[in-house]
mmCIF file of C-alpha atoms in Angstrom:
data_model
loop_
_atom_site.group_PDB
_atom_site.id
_atom_site.type_symbol
_atom_site.label_atom_id
_atom_site.label_comp_id
_atom_site.label_asym_id
_atom_site.label_seq_id
_atom_site.Cartn_x
_atom_site.Cartn_y
_atom_site.Cartn_z
ATOM 1 C CA MET A 80 -15.922 -7.305 -11.634
ATOM 2 C CA LYS A 81 -14.153 -4.482 -10.205
ATOM 3 C CA ALA A 82 -12.388 -4.003 -6.783
ATOM 4 C CA LEU A 83 -10.723 -1.051 -4.744
ATOM 5 C CA VAL A 84 -7.433 -1.662 -2.864
ATOM 6 C CA VAL A 85 -6.820 0.904 -0.140
ATOM 7 C CA VAL A 86 -3.213 0.478 0.541
ATOM 8 C CA ASP A 87 -2.005 1.111 4.143
ATOM 9 C CA VAL A 88 -4.056 4.097 5.451
ATOM 10 C CA GLN A 89 -3.100 3.167 8.983
ATOM 11 C CA ASN A 90 -2.110 5.447 12.146
ATOM 12 C CA ASP A 91 1.682 5.072 11.976
ATOM 13 C CA PHE A 92 2.012 6.581 8.171
ATOM 14 C CA CYS A 93 -0.761 9.574 9.436
ATOM 15 C CA LYS A 94 -0.466 12.575 11.580
ATOM 16 C CA GLY A 95 1.611 11.734 14.484
ATOM 17 C CA GLY A 96 2.492 8.394 13.577
ATOM 18 C CA ALA A 97 5.924 6.547 13.578
ATOM 19 C CA LEU A 98 6.368 7.156 9.762
ATOM 20 C CA ALA A 99 4.163 9.921 9.177
ATOM 21 C CA VAL A 100 3.447 10.657 5.597
ATOM 22 C CA THR A 101 3.094 14.252 5.029
ATOM 23 C CA ASP A 102 -0.702 15.532 4.318
ATOM 24 C CA ALA A 103 -1.728 11.813 4.548
ATOM 25 C CA ASP A 104 -4.766 12.773 6.760
ATOM 26 C CA ASN A 105 -5.743 14.899 3.762
ATOM 27 C CA ILE A 106 -6.827 11.863 1.509
ATOM 28 C CA ILE A 107 -8.967 10.295 4.249
ATOM 29 C CA SER A 108 -12.109 12.045 2.871
ATOM 30 C CA ILE A 109 -11.338 11.000 -0.612
ATOM 31 C CA VAL A 110 -10.505 7.512 0.473
ATOM 32 C CA ASN A 111 -13.977 7.189 2.018
ATOM 33 C CA LYS A 112 -15.885 8.850 -1.026
ATOM 34 C CA THR A 113 -14.249 6.091 -2.880
ATOM 35 C CA ILE A 114 -14.921 2.996 -0.447
ATOM 36 C CA GLN A 115 -18.412 4.310 -0.412
ATOM 37 C CA ILE A 116 -19.120 4.539 -4.105
ATOM 38 C CA PHE A 117 -17.839 0.859 -4.290
ATOM 39 C CA ASN A 118 -19.924 -0.485 -1.522
ATOM 40 C CA ASP A 119 -22.922 1.133 -3.209
ATOM 41 C CA ASN A 120 -21.978 -0.867 -6.541
ATOM 42 C CA ASN A 121 -21.411 -4.068 -4.793
ATOM 43 C CA PHE A 122 -17.899 -4.353 -5.606
ATOM 44 C CA LEU A 123 -15.171 -5.435 -3.522
ATOM 45 C CA VAL A 124 -13.164 -3.291 -1.142
ATOM 46 C CA ILE A 125 -10.025 -4.582 -0.048
ATOM 47 C CA GLY A 126 -7.401 -3.109 2.573
ATOM 48 C CA THR A 127 -3.964 -3.992 2.900
ATOM 49 C CA LYS A 128 -2.044 -3.631 6.237
ATOM 50 C CA ASP A 129 1.509 -3.381 7.185
ATOM 51 C CA TRP A 130 1.659 -6.048 10.056
ATOM 52 C CA HIS A 131 5.335 -6.274 11.094
ATOM 53 C CA PRO A 132 6.426 -8.386 13.919
ATOM 54 C CA ALA A 133 8.698 -6.236 16.305
ATOM 55 C CA ASN A 134 11.730 -8.126 15.287
ATOM 56 C CA HIS A 135 11.309 -6.667 11.878
ATOM 57 C CA LYS A 136 14.659 -6.395 10.380
ATOM 58 C CA SER A 137 13.612 -3.505 7.948
ATOM 59 C CA PHE A 138 13.462 -1.342 11.315
ATOM 60 C CA ALA A 139 16.988 0.653 11.700
ATOM 61 C CA ILE A 140 17.129 -0.494 15.296
ATOM 62 C CA ASN A 141 17.143 -4.163 14.483
ATOM 63 C CA SER A 142 19.806 -4.084 11.922
ATOM 64 C CA ASN A 143 22.034 -1.566 13.372
ATOM 65 C CA GLY A 144 21.187 0.639 10.586
ATOM 66 C CA LYS A 145 20.216 4.445 10.385
ATOM 67 C CA ILE A 146 17.069 5.619 9.468
ATOM 68 C CA GLY A 147 16.636 6.704 6.124
ATOM 69 C CA GLU A 148 19.759 4.886 4.864
ATOM 70 C CA ILE A 149 20.144 1.935 2.653
ATOM 71 C CA GLY A 150 21.338 -1.221 3.454
ATOM 72 C CA ILE A 151 20.992 -4.889 2.658
ATOM 73 C CA LEU A 152 18.398 -7.293 3.899
ATOM 74 C CA ASN A 153 17.682 -10.788 2.492
ATOM 75 C CA ASN A 154 20.003 -9.891 -0.476
ATOM 76 C CA LEU A 155 17.891 -6.961 -1.256
ATOM 77 C CA PRO A 156 18.679 -3.169 -1.106
ATOM 78 C CA GLN A 157 16.624 -2.166 1.941
ATOM 79 C CA ILE A 158 15.891 1.396 3.643
ATOM 80 C CA TRP A 159 15.785 1.164 7.430
ATOM 81 C CA TRP A 160 12.841 2.068 8.498
ATOM 82 C CA PRO A 161 11.809 3.534 12.003
ATOM 83 C CA GLU A 162 9.766 1.157 14.074
ATOM 84 C CA HIS A 163 6.189 1.094 12.508
ATOM 85 C CA CYS A 164 2.622 -0.780 12.044
ATOM 86 C CA VAL A 165 3.894 -3.544 14.472
ATOM 87 C CA GLU A 166 1.183 -6.139 14.574
ATOM 88 C CA ASN A 167 -1.685 -5.585 17.055
ATOM 89 C CA THR A 168 -0.599 -2.115 18.066
ATOM 90 C CA PHE A 169 -2.596 1.124 17.422
ATOM 91 C CA GLY A 170 0.030 2.180 14.733
ATOM 92 C CA ALA A 171 -0.708 -0.731 12.807
ATOM 93 C CA GLU A 172 -4.401 -0.244 12.805
ATOM 94 C CA PHE A 173 -6.527 1.707 10.242
ATOM 95 C CA HIS A 174 -7.161 5.738 10.462
ATOM 96 C CA PRO A 175 -10.048 5.925 12.783
ATOM 97 C CA ASN A 176 -12.127 7.827 10.687
ATOM 98 C CA LEU A 177 -11.578 5.450 7.635
ATOM 99 C CA LEU A 178 -14.757 3.735 6.676
ATOM 100 C CA GLU A 179 -15.059 -0.132 7.493
ATOM 101 C CA ILE A 180 -12.926 -2.459 5.569
ATOM 102 C CA LYS A 181 -14.349 -6.053 5.971
ATOM 103 C CA ASN A 182 -11.526 -7.505 3.467
ATOM 104 C CA ILE A 183 -8.002 -7.160 4.988
ATOM 105 C CA ILE A 184 -4.551 -8.066 3.482
ATOM 106 C CA TYR A 185 -1.683 -8.549 6.022
ATOM 107 C CA LYS A 186 1.971 -7.780 4.554
ATOM 108 C CA GLY A 187 5.377 -7.509 6.111
ATOM 109 C CA THR A 188 4.793 -10.532 8.706
ATOM 110 C CA ASP A 189 8.243 -12.062 8.120
ATOM 111 C CA PRO A 190 10.814 -10.407 9.854
ATOM 112 C CA GLU A 191 13.499 -11.368 7.413
ATOM 113 C CA ILE A 192 12.292 -9.403 4.712
ATOM 114 C CA ASP A 193 10.384 -6.172 3.851
ATOM 115 C CA SER A 194 6.849 -5.975 1.763
ATOM 116 C CA TYR A 195 5.965 -3.154 -0.028
ATOM 117 C CA SER A 196 3.514 -4.573 -2.572
ATOM 118 C CA GLY A 197 0.131 -5.891 -1.388
ATOM 119 C CA PHE A 198 0.636 -9.253 -3.249
ATOM 120 C CA PHE A 199 4.391 -10.155 -2.503
ATOM 121 C CA ASP A 200 7.080 -9.483 -0.297
ATOM 122 C CA ASN A 201 10.155 -7.316 -1.799
ATOM 123 C CA GLY A 202 11.510 -10.710 -3.077
ATOM 124 C CA LYS A 203 8.699 -12.332 -4.381
ATOM 125 C CA LEU A 204 9.290 -15.423 -2.113
ATOM 126 C CA LYS A 205 6.195 -15.588 -0.499
ATOM 127 C CA ASN A 206 2.618 -13.964 -1.762
ATOM 128 C CA THR A 207 -0.178 -12.735 0.587
ATOM 129 C CA ASN A 208 -3.768 -13.700 -0.472
ATOM 130 C CA LEU A 209 -4.695 -10.665 -2.430
ATOM 131 C CA PHE A 210 -3.965 -12.257 -5.643
ATOM 132 C CA ASN A 211 -6.300 -15.398 -4.915
ATOM 133 C CA THR A 212 -9.201 -12.881 -3.167
ATOM 134 C CA LEU A 213 -9.390 -10.965 -6.369
ATOM 135 C CA LYS A 214 -9.381 -14.006 -8.644
ATOM 136 C CA ASP A 215 -12.079 -15.945 -6.297
ATOM 137 C CA ASN A 216 -14.456 -12.834 -6.663
ATOM 138 C CA GLN A 217 -13.525 -12.634 -10.870
ATOM 139 C CA VAL A 218 -12.103 -9.226 -10.339
ATOM 140 C CA SER A 219 -10.344 -8.159 -13.472
ATOM 141 C CA GLU A 220 -10.266 -4.318 -12.934
ATOM 142 C CA ILE A 221 -8.618 -2.606 -9.859
ATOM 143 C CA TYR A 222 -8.594 0.793 -8.467
ATOM 144 C CA VAL A 223 -5.839 1.571 -6.096
ATOM 145 C CA LEU A 224 -5.127 4.564 -3.875
ATOM 146 C CA GLY A 225 -3.509 4.812 -0.223
ATOM 147 C CA LEU A 226 -0.039 5.288 1.389
ATOM 148 C CA ALA A 227 2.558 5.965 0.073
ATOM 149 C CA THR A 228 2.507 6.579 -3.660
ATOM 150 C CA ASP A 229 6.348 6.022 -3.848
ATOM 151 C CA TYR A 230 6.568 2.496 -1.999
ATOM 152 C CA CYS A 231 3.490 0.259 -1.169
ATOM 153 C CA VAL A 232 1.271 2.046 -3.677
ATOM 154 C CA LYS A 233 3.671 1.999 -6.638
ATOM 155 C CA HIS A 234 4.681 -1.662 -5.971
ATOM 156 C CA THR A 235 0.863 -2.792 -5.625
ATOM 157 C CA VAL A 236 0.139 -1.392 -8.868
ATOM 158 C CA LEU A 237 2.914 -3.104 -10.998
ATOM 159 C CA ASP A 238 2.388 -6.456 -9.321
ATOM 160 C CA ALA A 239 -1.099 -5.761 -10.653
ATOM 161 C CA LEU A 240 -0.243 -5.097 -14.001
ATOM 162 C CA GLU A 241 2.273 -7.946 -14.247
ATOM 163 C CA LEU A 242 -0.121 -10.316 -12.940
ATOM 164 C CA GLY A 243 -2.726 -9.334 -15.948
ATOM 165 C CA PHE A 244 -5.367 -6.552 -14.113
ATOM 166 C CA LYS A 245 -6.388 -3.548 -15.720
ATOM 167 C CA VAL A 246 -5.134 -0.776 -12.990
ATOM 168 C CA TYR A 247 -6.354 2.493 -12.254
ATOM 169 C CA VAL A 248 -4.805 4.719 -9.783
ATOM 170 C CA ILE A 249 -6.576 7.712 -7.892
ATOM 171 C CA GLU A 250 -3.950 10.370 -7.900
ATOM 172 C CA ASP A 251 -5.728 12.510 -5.500
ATOM 173 C CA GLY A 252 -6.262 9.491 -3.131
ATOM 174 C CA CYS A 253 -2.244 8.980 -2.539
ATOM 175 C CA LYS A 254 0.343 10.748 -0.895
ATOM 176 C CA GLY A 255 4.108 9.949 -0.882
ATOM 177 C CA VAL A 256 6.875 9.732 1.540
ATOM 178 C CA ASN A 257 9.433 11.503 -0.934
ATOM 179 C CA LEU A 258 12.693 10.769 0.752
ATOM 180 C CA SER A 259 13.751 12.668 -2.344
ATOM 181 C CA LEU A 260 11.877 15.232 -3.653
ATOM 182 C CA ASP A 261 10.421 14.173 -6.551
ATOM 183 C CA ASP A 262 9.906 10.441 -5.779
ATOM 184 C CA SER A 263 5.976 10.397 -6.251
ATOM 185 C CA LYS A 264 6.366 11.899 -9.845
ATOM 186 C CA PHE A 265 8.594 9.470 -10.845
ATOM 187 C CA ALA A 266 6.620 6.693 -9.271
ATOM 188 C CA PHE A 267 3.568 7.810 -11.166
ATOM 189 C CA GLU A 268 5.718 7.946 -14.276
ATOM 190 C CA GLU A 269 6.866 4.649 -13.695
ATOM 191 C CA MET A 270 3.218 3.067 -13.347
ATOM 192 C CA ILE A 271 2.062 4.913 -16.460
ATOM 193 C CA LYS A 272 4.836 3.382 -18.134
ATOM 194 C CA ASN A 273 3.748 0.005 -17.160
ATOM 195 C CA GLY A 274 0.239 0.194 -18.161
ATOM 196 C CA ALA A 275 -1.539 1.766 -15.137
ATOM 197 C CA HIS A 276 -4.167 4.438 -15.912
ATOM 198 C CA ILE A 277 -4.218 7.569 -13.837
ATOM 199 C CA ILE A 278 -7.557 9.105 -12.452
ATOM 200 C CA LYS A 279 -9.011 11.586 -10.346
ATOM 201 C CA SER A 280 -11.509 10.522 -7.700
ATOM 202 C CA ASP A 281 -13.988 12.809 -9.357
ATOM 203 C CA ASP A 282 -13.647 10.641 -12.070
ATOM 204 C CA LEU A 283 -15.708 7.804 -10.274
ATOM 205 C CA ALA A 284 -18.497 9.946 -9.611
#
């Protein structure tokens, strides 16, 4: 069984959002095309969502930090982010042009620790139900795209590999934050080094 994991294609990461990723809206058509292919083949489609409480301590405003700088949260290095993807707000909803995704994994719900990966928080103290959902559906091969390449996509992919899945990353279906110019490039290199296969959306057609 194959599964598609659509990572955090939410309003706050898209144009006009609180933490907008450059050119994020350009991947929507690619994500939709890929969702359609997986739906047509009766494969599993899962979407992850950042779903932060308003008092989340990764938000600079809640930790007396400056946006974009690095501090410490729960004994881990933490980039201080602007408020984004607050639960039950417009910013946390999927992009309005995204095809419907019925299986949703919520992450970043604990105000004390950030969660880039769709599987675990950043300290791997708690897990989401992504792993169990994949196992319950006898998934062995996953395809990943979404936002952002250098954070939530990368960490989801690395954890999937560590958990024993065969992982394909759809390169043209990802965009990165790139706080430093080459962050996305380095993210792809790290994913490849750990066993991920990098493909293009046209490879699925």
